[in-house]
mmCIF file of C-alpha atoms in Angstrom:
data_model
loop_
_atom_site.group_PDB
_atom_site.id
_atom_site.type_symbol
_atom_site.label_atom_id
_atom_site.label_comp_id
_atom_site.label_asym_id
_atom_site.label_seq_id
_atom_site.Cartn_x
_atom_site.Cartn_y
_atom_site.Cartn_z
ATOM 1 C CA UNK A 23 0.000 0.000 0.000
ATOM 2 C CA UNK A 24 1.665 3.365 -1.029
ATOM 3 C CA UNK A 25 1.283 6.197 1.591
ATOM 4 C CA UNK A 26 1.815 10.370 1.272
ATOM 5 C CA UNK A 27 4.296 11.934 3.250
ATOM 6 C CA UNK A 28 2.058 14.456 4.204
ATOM 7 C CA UNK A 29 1.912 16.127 7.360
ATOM 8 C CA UNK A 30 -1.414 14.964 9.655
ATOM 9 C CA UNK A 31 -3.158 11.930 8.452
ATOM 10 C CA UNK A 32 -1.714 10.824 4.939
ATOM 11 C CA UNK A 33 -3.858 9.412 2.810
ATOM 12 C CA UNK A 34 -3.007 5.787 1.787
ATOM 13 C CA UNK A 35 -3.677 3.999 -2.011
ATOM 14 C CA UNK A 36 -4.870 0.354 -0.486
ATOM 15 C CA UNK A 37 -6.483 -0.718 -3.898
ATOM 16 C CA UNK A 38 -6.481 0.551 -7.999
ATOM 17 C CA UNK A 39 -8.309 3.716 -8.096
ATOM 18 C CA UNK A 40 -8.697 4.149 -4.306
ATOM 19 C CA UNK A 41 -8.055 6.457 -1.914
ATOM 20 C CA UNK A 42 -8.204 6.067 2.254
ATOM 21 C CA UNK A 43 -7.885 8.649 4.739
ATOM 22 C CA UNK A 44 -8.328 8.295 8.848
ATOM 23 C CA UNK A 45 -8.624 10.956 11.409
ATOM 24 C CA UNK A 46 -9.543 11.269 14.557
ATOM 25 C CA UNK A 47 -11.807 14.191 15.356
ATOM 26 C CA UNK A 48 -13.486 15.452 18.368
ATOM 27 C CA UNK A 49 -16.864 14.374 18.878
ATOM 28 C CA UNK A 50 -19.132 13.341 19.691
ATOM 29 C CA UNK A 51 -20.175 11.269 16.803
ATOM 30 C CA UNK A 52 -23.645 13.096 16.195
ATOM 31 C CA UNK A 53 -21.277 16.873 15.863
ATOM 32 C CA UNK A 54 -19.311 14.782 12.892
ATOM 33 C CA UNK A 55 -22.865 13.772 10.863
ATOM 34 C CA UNK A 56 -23.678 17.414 11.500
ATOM 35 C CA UNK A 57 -20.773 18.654 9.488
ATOM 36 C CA UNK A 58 -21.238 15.902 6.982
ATOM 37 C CA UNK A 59 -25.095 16.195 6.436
ATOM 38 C CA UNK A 60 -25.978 19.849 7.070
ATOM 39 C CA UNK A 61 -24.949 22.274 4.456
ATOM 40 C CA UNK A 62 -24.176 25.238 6.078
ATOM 41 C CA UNK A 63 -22.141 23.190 8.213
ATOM 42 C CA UNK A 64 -20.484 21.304 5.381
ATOM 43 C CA UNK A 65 -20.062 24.434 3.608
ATOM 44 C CA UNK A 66 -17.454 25.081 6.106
ATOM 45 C CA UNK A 67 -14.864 22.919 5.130
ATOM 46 C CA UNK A 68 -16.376 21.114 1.778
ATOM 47 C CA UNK A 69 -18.958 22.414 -0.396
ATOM 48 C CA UNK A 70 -22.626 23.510 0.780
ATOM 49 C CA UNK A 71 -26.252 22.461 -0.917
ATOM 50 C CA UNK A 72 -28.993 20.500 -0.453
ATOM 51 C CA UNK A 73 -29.124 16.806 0.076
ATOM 52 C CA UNK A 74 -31.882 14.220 0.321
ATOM 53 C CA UNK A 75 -31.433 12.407 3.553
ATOM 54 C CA UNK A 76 -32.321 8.786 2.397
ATOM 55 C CA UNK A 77 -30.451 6.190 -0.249
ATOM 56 C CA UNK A 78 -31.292 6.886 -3.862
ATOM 57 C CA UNK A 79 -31.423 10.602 -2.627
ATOM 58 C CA UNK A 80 -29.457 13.489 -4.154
ATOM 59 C CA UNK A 81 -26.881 15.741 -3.120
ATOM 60 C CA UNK A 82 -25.471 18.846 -4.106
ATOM 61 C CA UNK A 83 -21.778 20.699 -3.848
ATOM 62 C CA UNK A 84 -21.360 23.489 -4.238
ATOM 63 C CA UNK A 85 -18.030 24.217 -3.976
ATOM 64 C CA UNK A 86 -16.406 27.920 -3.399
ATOM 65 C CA UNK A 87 -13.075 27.068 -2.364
ATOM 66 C CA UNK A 88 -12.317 30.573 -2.246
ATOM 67 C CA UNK A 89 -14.270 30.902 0.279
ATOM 68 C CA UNK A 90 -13.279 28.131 2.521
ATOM 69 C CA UNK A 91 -9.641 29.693 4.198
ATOM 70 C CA UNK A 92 -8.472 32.561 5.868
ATOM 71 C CA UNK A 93 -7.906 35.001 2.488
ATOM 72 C CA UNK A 94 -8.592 35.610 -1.360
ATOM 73 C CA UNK A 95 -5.141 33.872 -2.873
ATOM 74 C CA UNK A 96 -4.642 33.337 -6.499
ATOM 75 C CA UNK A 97 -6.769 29.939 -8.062
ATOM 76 C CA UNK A 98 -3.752 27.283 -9.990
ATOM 77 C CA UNK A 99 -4.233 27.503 -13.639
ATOM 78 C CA UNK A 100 -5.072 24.184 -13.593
ATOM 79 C CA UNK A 101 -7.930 24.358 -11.253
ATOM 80 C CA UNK A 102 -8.880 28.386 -13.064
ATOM 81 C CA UNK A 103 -12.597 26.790 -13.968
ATOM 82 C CA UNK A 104 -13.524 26.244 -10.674
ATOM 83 C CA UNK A 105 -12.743 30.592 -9.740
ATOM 84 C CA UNK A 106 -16.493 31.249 -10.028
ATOM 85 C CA UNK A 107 -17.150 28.000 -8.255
ATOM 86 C CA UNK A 108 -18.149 24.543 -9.228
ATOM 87 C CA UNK A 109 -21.456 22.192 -8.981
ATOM 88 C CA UNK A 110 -22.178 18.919 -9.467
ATOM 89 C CA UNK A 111 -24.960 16.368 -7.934
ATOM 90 C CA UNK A 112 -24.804 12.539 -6.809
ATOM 91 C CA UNK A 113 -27.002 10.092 -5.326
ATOM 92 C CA UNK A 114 -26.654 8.548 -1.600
ATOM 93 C CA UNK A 115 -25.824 5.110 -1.925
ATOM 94 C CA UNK A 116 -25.337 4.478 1.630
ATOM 95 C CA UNK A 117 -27.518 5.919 4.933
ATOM 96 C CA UNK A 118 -26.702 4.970 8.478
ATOM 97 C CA UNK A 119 -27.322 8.207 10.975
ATOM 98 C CA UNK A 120 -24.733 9.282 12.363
ATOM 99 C CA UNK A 121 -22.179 6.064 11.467
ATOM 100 C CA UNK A 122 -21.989 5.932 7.627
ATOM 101 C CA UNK A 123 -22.973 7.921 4.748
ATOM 102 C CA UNK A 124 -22.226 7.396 0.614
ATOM 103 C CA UNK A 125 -22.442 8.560 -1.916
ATOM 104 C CA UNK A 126 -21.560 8.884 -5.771
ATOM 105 C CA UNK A 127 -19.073 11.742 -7.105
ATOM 106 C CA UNK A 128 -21.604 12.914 -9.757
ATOM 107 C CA UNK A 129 -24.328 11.598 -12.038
ATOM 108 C CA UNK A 130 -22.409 9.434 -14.551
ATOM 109 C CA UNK A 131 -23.331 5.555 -14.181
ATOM 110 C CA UNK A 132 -19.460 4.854 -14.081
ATOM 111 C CA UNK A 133 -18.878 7.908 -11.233
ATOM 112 C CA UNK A 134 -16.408 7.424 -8.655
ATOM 113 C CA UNK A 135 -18.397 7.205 -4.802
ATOM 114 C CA UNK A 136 -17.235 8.250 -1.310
ATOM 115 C CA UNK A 137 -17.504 7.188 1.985
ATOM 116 C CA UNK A 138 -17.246 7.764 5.222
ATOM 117 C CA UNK A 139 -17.467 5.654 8.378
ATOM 118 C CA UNK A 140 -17.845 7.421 11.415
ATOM 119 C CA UNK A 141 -17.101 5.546 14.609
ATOM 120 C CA UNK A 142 -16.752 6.982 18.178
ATOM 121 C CA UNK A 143 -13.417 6.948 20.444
ATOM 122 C CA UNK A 144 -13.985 7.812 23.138
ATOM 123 C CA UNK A 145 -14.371 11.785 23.596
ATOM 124 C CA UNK A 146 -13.471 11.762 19.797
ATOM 125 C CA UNK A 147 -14.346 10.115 16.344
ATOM 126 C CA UNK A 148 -12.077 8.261 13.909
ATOM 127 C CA UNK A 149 -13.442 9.132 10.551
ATOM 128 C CA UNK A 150 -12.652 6.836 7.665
ATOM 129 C CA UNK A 151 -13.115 8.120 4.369
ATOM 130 C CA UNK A 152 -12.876 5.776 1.336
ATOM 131 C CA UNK A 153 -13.337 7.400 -2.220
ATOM 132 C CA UNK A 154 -13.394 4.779 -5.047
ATOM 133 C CA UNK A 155 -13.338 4.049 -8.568
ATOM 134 C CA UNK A 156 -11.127 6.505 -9.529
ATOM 135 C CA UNK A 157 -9.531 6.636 -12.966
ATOM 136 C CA UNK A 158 -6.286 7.422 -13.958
ATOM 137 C CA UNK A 159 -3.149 8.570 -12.012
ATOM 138 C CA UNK A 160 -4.030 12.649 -12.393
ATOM 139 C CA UNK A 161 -7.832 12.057 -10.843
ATOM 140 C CA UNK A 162 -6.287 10.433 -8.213
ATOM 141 C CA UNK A 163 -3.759 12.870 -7.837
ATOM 142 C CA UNK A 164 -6.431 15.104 -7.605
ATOM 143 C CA UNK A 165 -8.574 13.750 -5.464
ATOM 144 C CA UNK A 166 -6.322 12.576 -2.823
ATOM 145 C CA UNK A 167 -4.873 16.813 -2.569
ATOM 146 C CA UNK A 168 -8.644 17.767 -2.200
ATOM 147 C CA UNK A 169 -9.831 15.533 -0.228
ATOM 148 C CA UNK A 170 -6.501 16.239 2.212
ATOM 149 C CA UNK A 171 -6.869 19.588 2.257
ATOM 150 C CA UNK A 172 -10.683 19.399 2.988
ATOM 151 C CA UNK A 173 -10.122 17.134 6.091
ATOM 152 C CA UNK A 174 -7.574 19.633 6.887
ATOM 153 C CA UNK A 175 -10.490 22.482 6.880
ATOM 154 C CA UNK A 176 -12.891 19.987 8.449
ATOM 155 C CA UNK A 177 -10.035 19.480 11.524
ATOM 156 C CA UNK A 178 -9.283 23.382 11.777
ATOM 157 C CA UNK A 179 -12.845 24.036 12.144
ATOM 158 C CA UNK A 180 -13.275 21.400 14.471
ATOM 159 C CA UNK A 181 -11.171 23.072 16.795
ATOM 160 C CA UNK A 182 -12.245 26.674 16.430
ATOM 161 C CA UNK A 183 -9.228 27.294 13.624
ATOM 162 C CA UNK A 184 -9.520 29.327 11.049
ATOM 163 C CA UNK A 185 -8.243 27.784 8.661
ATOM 164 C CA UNK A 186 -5.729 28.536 6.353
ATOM 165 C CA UNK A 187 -6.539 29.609 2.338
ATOM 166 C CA UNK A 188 -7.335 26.360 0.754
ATOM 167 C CA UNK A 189 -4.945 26.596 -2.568
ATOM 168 C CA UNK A 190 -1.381 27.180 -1.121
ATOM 169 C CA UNK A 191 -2.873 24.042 0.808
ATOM 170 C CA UNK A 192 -3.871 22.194 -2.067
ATOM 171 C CA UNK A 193 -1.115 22.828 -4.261
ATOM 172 C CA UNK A 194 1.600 21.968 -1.633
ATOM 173 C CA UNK A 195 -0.266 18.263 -0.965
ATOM 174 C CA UNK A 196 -0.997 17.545 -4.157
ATOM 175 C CA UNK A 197 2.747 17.850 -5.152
ATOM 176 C CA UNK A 198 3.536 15.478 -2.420
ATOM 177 C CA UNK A 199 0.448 12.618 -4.139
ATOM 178 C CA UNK A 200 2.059 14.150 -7.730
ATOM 179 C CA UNK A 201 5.379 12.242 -5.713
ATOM 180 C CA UNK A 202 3.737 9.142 -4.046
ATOM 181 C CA UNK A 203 1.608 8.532 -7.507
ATOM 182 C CA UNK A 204 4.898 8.920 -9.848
ATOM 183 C CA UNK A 205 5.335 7.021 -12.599
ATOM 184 C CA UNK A 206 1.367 5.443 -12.803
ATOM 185 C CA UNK A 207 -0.567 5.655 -15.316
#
């Protein structure tokens, strides 16, 4: 299993087109759903919109990533499409208040799904998220940075951080994944 050298909890490659990551938050278990489920709160560290609560419902990011650190910072030319903000729907695939929750990474019959497995520790909660069927190397490159950087939002925020401005983040981890991922196709 390849691993980032990341700072924090590095996300791990345990299968072809996967991507794990594990942290331990502070709870309790029903706070973590909440930030998860409700968009305002999920807004905070992800993407906000609307989401129907039951499997085979949809849900909505909207993602403003601009919006999501500390200050305005310039947008990767790479990533320049998403300055305005980006949208996209999926369907819940999996429903378990407040332990699990899935869901597909868009609309396409082929699209990529994420989980994650809450489970309580104590005062605190190890969240396990699992996004799969991913496609080639870049994607996951991709995915792995954002997905990092968001947990890194969803931690600061946690803890009453403000956070810092989510593209120096992004850029910096996804070199590191750029490093772990080198030399897949």
């Amino acid at each position: 299993m390849q691993r980032a050298r990341t700072r924090g909890a590095p996300g791990a490659f345990p299968a072809p087109g996967t991507v794990r990551f594990e942290r331990l938050l502070p709870g309790p278990v029903e706070r973590l759903w909440a930030y998860l489920t409700d968009s305002d709160k999920r807004g905070q560290w992800l993407a906000t919109g609307a989401m129907e609560p039951w499997v085979g419902g949809r849900i909505e990011h909207v993602f403003r990533h601009a919006d999501l650190g500390a200050s305005p910072e310039p947008i990767p030319e790479r990533y320049q499409h998403m300055k305005d903000g980006h949208a996209f729907t999926g369907r819940i695939t999996r429903y378990e208040p407040p332990h699990v929750l899935a869901y597909s990474w868009g609309d396409a019959p082929d699209a990529s799904e994420v989980t994650f497995d809450l489970s309580p520790r104590g005062a605190d909660v190890l969240l396990v998220l699992t996004h799969r069927r991913l496609g080639a190397r870049r994607e996951r490159v991709s995915v792995a940075g954002g997905w990092h950087t968001h947990l890194e939002l969803l931690e600061d925020r946690l803890h009453g951080r403000v956070p810092p401005a989510f593209w120096a983040v992004h850029s910096a981890l996804e070199a590191e994944y750029e490093q772990v991922l080198a030399g897949e196709e």
